[in-house]
PDB file of C-alpha atoms in Angstrom:
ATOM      1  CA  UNK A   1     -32.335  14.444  50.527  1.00 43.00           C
ATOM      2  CA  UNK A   2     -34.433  11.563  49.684  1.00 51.00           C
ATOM      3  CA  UNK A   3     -33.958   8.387  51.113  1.00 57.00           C
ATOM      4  CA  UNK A   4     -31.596   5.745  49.690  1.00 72.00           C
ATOM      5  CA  UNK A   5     -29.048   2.898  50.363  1.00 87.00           C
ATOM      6  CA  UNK A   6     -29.133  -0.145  52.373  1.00 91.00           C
ATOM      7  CA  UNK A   7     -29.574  -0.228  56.257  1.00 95.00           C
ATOM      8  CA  UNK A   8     -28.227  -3.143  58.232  1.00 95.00           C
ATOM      9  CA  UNK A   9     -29.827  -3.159  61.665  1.00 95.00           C
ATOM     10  CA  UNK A  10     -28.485  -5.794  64.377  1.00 93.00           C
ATOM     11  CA  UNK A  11     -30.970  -5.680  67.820  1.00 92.00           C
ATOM     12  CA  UNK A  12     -32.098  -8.693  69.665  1.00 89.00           C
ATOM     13  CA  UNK A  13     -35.033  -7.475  69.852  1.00 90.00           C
ATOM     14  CA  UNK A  14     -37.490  -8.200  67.370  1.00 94.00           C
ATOM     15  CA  UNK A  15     -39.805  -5.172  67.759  1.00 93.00           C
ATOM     16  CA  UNK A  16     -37.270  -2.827  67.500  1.00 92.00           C
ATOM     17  CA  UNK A  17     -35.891  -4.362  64.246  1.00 93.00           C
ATOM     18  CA  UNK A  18     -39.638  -4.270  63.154  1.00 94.00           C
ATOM     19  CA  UNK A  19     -39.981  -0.732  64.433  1.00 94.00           C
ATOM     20  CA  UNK A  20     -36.540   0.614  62.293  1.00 95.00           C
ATOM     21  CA  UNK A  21     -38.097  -1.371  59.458  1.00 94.00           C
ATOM     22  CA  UNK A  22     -40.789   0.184  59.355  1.00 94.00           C
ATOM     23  CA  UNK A  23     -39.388   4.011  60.231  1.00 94.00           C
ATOM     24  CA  UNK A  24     -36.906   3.787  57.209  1.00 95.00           C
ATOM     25  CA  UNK A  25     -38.318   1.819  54.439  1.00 94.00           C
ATOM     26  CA  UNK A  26     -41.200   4.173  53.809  1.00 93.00           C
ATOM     27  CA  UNK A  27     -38.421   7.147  53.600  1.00 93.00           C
ATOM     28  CA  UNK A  28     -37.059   4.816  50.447  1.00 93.00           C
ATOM     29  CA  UNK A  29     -34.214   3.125  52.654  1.00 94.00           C
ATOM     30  CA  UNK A  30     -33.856  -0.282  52.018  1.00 93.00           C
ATOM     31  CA  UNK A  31     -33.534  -2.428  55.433  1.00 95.00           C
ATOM     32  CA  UNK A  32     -31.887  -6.098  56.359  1.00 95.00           C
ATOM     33  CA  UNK A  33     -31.889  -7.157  59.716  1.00 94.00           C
ATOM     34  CA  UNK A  34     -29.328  -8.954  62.235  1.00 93.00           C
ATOM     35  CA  UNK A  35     -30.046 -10.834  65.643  1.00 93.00           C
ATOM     36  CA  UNK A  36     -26.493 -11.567  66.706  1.00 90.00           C
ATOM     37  CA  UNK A  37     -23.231 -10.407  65.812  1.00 88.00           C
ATOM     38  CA  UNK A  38     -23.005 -13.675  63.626  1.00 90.00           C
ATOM     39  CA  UNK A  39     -25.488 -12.427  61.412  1.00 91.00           C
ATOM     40  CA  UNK A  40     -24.427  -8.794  61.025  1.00 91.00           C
ATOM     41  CA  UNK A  41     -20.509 -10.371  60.148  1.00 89.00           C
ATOM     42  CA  UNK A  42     -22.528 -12.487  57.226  1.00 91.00           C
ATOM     43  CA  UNK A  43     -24.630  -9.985  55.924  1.00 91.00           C
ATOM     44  CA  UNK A  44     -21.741  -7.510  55.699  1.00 88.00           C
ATOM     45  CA  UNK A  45     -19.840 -10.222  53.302  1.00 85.00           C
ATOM     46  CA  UNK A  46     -22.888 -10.922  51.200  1.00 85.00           C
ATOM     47  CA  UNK A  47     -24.497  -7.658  50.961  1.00 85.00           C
ATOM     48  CA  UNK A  48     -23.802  -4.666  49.874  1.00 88.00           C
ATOM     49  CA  UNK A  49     -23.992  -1.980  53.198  1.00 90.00           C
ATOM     50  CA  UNK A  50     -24.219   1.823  53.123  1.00 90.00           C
ATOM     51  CA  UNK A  51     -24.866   1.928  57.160  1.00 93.00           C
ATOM     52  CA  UNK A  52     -25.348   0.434  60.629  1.00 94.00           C
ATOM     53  CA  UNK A  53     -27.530   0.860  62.684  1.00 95.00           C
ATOM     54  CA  UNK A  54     -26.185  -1.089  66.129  1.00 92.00           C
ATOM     55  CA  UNK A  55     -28.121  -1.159  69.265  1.00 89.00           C
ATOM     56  CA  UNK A  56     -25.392  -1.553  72.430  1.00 85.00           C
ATOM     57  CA  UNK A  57     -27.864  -3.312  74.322  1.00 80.00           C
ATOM     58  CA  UNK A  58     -27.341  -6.846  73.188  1.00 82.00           C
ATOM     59  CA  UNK A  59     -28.300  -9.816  75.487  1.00 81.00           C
ATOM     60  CA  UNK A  60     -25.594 -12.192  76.096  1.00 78.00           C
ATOM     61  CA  UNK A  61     -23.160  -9.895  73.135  1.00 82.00           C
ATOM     62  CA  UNK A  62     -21.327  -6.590  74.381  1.00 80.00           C
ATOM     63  CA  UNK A  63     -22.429  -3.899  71.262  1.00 82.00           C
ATOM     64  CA  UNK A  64     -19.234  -1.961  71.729  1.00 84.00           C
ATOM     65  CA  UNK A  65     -16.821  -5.224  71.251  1.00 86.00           C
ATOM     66  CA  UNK A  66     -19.302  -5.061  67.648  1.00 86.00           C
ATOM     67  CA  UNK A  67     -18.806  -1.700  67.427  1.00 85.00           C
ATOM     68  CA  UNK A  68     -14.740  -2.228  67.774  1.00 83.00           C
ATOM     69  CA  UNK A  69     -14.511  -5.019  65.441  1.00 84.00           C
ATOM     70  CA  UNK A  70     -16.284  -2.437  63.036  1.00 83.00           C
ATOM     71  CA  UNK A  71     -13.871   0.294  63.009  1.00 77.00           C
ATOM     72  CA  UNK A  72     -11.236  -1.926  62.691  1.00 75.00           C
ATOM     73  CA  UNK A  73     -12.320  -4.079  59.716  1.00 74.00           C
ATOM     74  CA  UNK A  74     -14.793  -1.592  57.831  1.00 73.00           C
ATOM     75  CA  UNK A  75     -15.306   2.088  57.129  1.00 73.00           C
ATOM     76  CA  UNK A  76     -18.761   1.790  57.326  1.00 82.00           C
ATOM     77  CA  UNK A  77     -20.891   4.617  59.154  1.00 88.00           C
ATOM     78  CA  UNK A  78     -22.410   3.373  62.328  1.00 90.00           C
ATOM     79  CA  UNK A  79     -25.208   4.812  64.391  1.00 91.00           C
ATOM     80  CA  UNK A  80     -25.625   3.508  67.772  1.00 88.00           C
ATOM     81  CA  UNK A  81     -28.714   2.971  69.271  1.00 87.00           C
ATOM     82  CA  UNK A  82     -28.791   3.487  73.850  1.00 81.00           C
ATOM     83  CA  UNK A  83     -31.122   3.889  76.222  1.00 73.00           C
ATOM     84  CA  UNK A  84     -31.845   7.666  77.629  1.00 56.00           C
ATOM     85  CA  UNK A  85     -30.256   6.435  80.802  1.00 58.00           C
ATOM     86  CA  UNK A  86     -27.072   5.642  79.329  1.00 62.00           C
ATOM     87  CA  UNK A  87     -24.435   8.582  78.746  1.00 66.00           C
ATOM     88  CA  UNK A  88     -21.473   6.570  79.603  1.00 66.00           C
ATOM     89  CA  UNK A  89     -22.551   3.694  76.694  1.00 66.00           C
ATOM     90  CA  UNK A  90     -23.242   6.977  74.361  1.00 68.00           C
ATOM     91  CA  UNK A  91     -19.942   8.751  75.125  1.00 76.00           C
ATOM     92  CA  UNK A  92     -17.611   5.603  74.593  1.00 74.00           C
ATOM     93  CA  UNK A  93     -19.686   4.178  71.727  1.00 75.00           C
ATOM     94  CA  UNK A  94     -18.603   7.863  70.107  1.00 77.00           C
ATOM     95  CA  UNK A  95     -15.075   7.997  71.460  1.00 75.00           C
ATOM     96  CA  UNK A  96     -15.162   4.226  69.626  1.00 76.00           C
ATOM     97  CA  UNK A  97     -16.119   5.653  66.810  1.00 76.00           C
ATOM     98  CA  UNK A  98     -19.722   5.863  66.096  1.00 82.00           C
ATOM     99  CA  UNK A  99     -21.221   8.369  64.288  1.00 83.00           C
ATOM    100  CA  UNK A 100     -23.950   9.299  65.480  1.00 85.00           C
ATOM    101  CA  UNK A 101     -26.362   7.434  67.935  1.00 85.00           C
ATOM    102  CA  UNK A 102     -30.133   7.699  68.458  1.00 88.00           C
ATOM    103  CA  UNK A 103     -31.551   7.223  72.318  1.00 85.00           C
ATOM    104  CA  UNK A 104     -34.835   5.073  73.124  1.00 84.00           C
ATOM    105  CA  UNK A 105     -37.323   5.831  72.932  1.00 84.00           C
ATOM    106  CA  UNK A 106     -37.013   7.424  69.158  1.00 87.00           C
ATOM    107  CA  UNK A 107     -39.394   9.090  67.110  1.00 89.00           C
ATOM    108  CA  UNK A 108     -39.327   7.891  63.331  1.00 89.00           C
ATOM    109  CA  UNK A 109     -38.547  11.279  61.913  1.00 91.00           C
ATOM    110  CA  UNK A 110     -35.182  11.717  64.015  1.00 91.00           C
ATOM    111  CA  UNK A 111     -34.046   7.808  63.210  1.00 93.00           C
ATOM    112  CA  UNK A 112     -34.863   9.323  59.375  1.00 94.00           C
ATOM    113  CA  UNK A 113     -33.190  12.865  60.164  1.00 92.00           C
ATOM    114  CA  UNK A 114     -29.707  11.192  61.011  1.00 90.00           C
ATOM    115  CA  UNK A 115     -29.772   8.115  59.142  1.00 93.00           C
ATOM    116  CA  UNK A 116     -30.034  10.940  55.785  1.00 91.00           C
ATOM    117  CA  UNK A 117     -27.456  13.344  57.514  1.00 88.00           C
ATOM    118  CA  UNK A 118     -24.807  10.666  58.175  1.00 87.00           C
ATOM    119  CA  UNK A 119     -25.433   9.059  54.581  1.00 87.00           C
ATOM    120  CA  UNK A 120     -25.219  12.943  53.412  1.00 82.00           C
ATOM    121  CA  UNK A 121     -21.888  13.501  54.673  1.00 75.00           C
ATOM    122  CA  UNK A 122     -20.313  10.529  53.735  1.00 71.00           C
ATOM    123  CA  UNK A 123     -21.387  11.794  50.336  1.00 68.00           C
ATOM    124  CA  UNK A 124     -20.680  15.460  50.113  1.00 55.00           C
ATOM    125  CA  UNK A 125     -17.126  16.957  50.092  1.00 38.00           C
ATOM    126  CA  UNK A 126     -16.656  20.004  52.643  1.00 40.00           C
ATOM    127  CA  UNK A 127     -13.441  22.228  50.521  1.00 41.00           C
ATOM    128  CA  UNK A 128     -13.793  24.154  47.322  1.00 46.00           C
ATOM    129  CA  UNK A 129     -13.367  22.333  44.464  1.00 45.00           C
ATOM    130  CA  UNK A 130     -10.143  24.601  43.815  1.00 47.00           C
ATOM    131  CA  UNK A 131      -7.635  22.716  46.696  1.00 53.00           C
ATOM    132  CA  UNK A 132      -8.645  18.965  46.727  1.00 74.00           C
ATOM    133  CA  UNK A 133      -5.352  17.394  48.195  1.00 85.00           C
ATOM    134  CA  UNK A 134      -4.448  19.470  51.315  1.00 88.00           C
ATOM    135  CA  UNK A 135      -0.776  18.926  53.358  1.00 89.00           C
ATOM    136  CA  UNK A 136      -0.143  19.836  57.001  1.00 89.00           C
ATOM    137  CA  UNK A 137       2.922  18.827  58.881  1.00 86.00           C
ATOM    138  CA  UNK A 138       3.367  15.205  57.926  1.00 88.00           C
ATOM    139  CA  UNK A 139      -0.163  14.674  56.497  1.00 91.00           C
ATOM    140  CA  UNK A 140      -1.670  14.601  53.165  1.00 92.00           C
ATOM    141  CA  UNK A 141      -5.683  14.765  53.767  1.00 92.00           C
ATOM    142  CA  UNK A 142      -7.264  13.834  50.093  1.00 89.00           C
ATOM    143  CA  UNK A 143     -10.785  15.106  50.271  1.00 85.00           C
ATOM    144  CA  UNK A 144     -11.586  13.043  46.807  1.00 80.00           C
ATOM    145  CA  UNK A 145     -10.695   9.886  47.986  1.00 81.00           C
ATOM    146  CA  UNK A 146     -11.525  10.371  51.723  1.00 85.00           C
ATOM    147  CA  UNK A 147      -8.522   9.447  53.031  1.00 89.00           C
ATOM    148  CA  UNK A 148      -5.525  10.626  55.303  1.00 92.00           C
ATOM    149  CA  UNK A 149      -2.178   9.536  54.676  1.00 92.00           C
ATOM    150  CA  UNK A 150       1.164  10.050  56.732  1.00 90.00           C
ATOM    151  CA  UNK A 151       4.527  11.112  55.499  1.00 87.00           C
ATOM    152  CA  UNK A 152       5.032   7.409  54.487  1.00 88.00           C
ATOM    153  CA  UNK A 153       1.632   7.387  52.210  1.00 87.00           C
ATOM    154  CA  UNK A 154       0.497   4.771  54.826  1.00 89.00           C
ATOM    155  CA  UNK A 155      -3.435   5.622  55.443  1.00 90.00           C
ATOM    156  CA  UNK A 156      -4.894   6.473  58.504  1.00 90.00           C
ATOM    157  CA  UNK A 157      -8.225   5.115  59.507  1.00 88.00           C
ATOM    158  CA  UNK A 158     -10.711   8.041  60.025  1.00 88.00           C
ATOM    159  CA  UNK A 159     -14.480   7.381  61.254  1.00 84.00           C
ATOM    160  CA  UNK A 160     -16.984   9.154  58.634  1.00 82.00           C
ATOM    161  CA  UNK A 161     -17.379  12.107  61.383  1.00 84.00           C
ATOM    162  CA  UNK A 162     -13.693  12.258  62.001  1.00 88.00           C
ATOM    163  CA  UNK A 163     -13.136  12.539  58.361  1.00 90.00           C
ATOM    164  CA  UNK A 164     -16.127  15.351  58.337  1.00 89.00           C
ATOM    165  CA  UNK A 165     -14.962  17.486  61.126  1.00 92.00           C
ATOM    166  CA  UNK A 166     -10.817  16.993  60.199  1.00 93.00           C
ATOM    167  CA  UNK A 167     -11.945  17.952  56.366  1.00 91.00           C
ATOM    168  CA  UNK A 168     -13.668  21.563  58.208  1.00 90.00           C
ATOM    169  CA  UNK A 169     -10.756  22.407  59.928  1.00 92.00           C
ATOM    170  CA  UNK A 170      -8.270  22.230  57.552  1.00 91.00           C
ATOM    171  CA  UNK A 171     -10.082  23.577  55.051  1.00 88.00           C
ATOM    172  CA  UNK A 172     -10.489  26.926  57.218  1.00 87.00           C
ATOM    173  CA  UNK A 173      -7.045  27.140  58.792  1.00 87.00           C
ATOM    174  CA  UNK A 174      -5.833  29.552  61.266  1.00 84.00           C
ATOM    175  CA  UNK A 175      -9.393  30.695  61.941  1.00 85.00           C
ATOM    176  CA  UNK A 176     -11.196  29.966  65.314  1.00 86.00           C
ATOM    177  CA  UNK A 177     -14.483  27.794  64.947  1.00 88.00           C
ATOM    178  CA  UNK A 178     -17.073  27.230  67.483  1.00 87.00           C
ATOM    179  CA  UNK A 179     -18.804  23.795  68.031  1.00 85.00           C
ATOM    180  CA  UNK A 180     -21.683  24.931  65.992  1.00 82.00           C
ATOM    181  CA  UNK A 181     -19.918  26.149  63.260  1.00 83.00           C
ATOM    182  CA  UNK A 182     -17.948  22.661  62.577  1.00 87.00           C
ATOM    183  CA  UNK A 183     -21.038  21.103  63.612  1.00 82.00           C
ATOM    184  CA  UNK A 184     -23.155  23.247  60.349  1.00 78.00           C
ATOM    185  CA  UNK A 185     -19.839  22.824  57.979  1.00 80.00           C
ATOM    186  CA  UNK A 186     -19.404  19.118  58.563  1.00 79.00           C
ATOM    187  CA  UNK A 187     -23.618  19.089  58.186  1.00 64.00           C
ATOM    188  CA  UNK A 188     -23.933  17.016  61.458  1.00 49.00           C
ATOM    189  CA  UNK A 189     -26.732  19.319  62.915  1.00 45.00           C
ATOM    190  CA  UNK A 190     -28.458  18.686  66.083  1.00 45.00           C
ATOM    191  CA  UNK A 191     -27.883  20.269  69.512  1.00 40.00           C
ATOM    192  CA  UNK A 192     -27.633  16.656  71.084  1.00 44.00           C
ATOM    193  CA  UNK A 193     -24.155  15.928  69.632  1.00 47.00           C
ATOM    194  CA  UNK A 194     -22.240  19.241  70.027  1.00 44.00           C
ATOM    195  CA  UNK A 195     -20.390  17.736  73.019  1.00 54.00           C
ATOM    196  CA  UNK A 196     -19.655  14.906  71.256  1.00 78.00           C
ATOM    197  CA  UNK A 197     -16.963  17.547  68.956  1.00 85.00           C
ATOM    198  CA  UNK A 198     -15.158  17.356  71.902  1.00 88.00           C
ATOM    199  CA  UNK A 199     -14.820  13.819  71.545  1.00 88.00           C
ATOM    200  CA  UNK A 200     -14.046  13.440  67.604  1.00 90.00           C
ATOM    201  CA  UNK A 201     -11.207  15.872  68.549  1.00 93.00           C
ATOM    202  CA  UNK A 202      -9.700  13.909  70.947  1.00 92.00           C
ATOM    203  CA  UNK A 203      -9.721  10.589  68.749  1.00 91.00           C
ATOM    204  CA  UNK A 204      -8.475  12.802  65.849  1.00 94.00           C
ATOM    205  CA  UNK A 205      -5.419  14.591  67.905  1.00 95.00           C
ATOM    206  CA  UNK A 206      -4.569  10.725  69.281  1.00 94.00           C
ATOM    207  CA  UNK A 207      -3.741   9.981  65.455  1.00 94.00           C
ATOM    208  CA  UNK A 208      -2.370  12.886  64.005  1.00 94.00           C
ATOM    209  CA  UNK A 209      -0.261  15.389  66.876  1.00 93.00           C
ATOM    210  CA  UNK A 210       2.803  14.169  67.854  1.00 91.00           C
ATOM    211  CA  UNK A 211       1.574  14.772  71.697  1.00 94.00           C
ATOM    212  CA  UNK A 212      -2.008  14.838  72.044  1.00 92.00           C
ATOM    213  CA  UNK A 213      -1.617  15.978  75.363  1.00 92.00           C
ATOM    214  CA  UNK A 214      -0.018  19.563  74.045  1.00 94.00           C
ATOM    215  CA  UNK A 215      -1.306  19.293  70.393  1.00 94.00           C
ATOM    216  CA  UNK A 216      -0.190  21.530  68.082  1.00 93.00           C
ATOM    217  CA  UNK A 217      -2.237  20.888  65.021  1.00 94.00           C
ATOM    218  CA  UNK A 218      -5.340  21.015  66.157  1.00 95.00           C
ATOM    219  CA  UNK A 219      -5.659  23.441  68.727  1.00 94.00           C
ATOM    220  CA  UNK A 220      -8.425  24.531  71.948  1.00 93.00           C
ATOM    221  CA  UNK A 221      -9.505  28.105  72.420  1.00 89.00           C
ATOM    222  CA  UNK A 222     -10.789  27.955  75.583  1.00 89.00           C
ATOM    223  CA  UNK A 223     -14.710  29.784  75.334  1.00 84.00           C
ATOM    224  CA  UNK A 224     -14.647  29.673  71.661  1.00 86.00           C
ATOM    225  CA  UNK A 225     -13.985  26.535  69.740  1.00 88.00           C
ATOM    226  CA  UNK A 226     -11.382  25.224  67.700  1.00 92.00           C
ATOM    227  CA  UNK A 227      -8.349  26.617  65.644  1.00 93.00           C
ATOM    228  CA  UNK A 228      -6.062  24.525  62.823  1.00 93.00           C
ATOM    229  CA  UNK A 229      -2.833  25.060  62.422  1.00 88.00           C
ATOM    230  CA  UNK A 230      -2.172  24.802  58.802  1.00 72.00           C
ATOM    231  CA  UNK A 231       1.608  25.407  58.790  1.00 65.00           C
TER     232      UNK A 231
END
């Protein structure tokens, strides 16, 4: 996939702004930039955005309060960008929705790598053409319009990779899939983020099992993966 779409990048830091600049525009992304959270809020109203990149490491500004404010106001894909020493910023920026994140020091071919596989997924559809609208228990998931709706039609906010990974397990129900194999059908790719399944899975049974604690849509096999329950 060739690079294209517009990037919004909001860092503090000038030479990593520079640096993303200069790692996606010659891959045929275009890039704006954001200091403060003031900026990215401005440039979101006046511009049109295909993706974030946020770093959480914002002087004076808490990236995840951002990264909040994001989910609830936008469905805009959002990778986060942490420090290598920082698992506990990486696993609740995902649990908060991210959708992928990138740690520092980066080389310019990963940023490129996920920046394309994020924009890729929000792009491609993951079912047959044949079964488009698909109903389990109280939910409707439309995989043309990207959206999940309850038994009221009310829609249910899904992040990009909750959308991806919900869209591969209920369009193979009743089958048992391993980490890898949602991670290949929802095209996320990359051994860094197959814990972070775990994650998506929690966020996604907190919206749509009636107890998430004993869920009974989506459902753990312990040593193997993941099963649906389409029925």
């Amino acid at each position: 996939m060739s690079g294209s779409g517009q990037i919004l990048v909001l860092d503090d830091d000038a030479a990593i702004r520079t640096l993303v600049r200069r790692c996606l525009e010659p891959a045929g992304f275009n890039v704006v930039t954001a200091a403060t959270g003031a900026d990215l809020r401005r440039l979101i109203q006046d511009q049109p955005i295909d993706l974030i990149v946020l770093d959480l490491n914002l002087k004076g500004e808490d990236g995840l309060d951002h990264l909040k404010a994001l989910r609830r106001e936008r469905d805009l894909p959002v990778i986060i960008l942490t420090g290598r020493g920082e698992p506990i910023d990486r696993a609740l920026g995902l649990e908060l929705g991210a959708d992928d994140y990138v740690a520092k020091p980066f080389e310019p071919r990963e940023l490129v790598a996920r920046v394309r596989t994020v924009l890729r997924r929000m792009s491609r559809t993951a079912a047959p053409a044949a079964n488009r609208l698909l109903a389990f228990g109280a939910w409707k998931l439309d995989l043309d319009a990207r959206i999940l709706v309850d038994a009221d039609s009310r829609p249910v906010a899904l992040t990009t990779a909750q959308f991806a990974i919900l869209s591969v397990l209920a369009t193979h129900p009743n089958r048992v899939l391993s980490r890898d194999q949602i991670l290949d059908l929802a095209d996320r790719g990359g051994e860094p983020f197959d814990r972070s399944i775990d994650a998506h899975i929690v966020q996604l049974r907190r919206k749509i099992e009636r107890d998430p604690r004993q869920p009974e849509i989506i459902k753990t096999v312990y040593g193997a993966g993941y099963l649906f329950r389409g029925d």
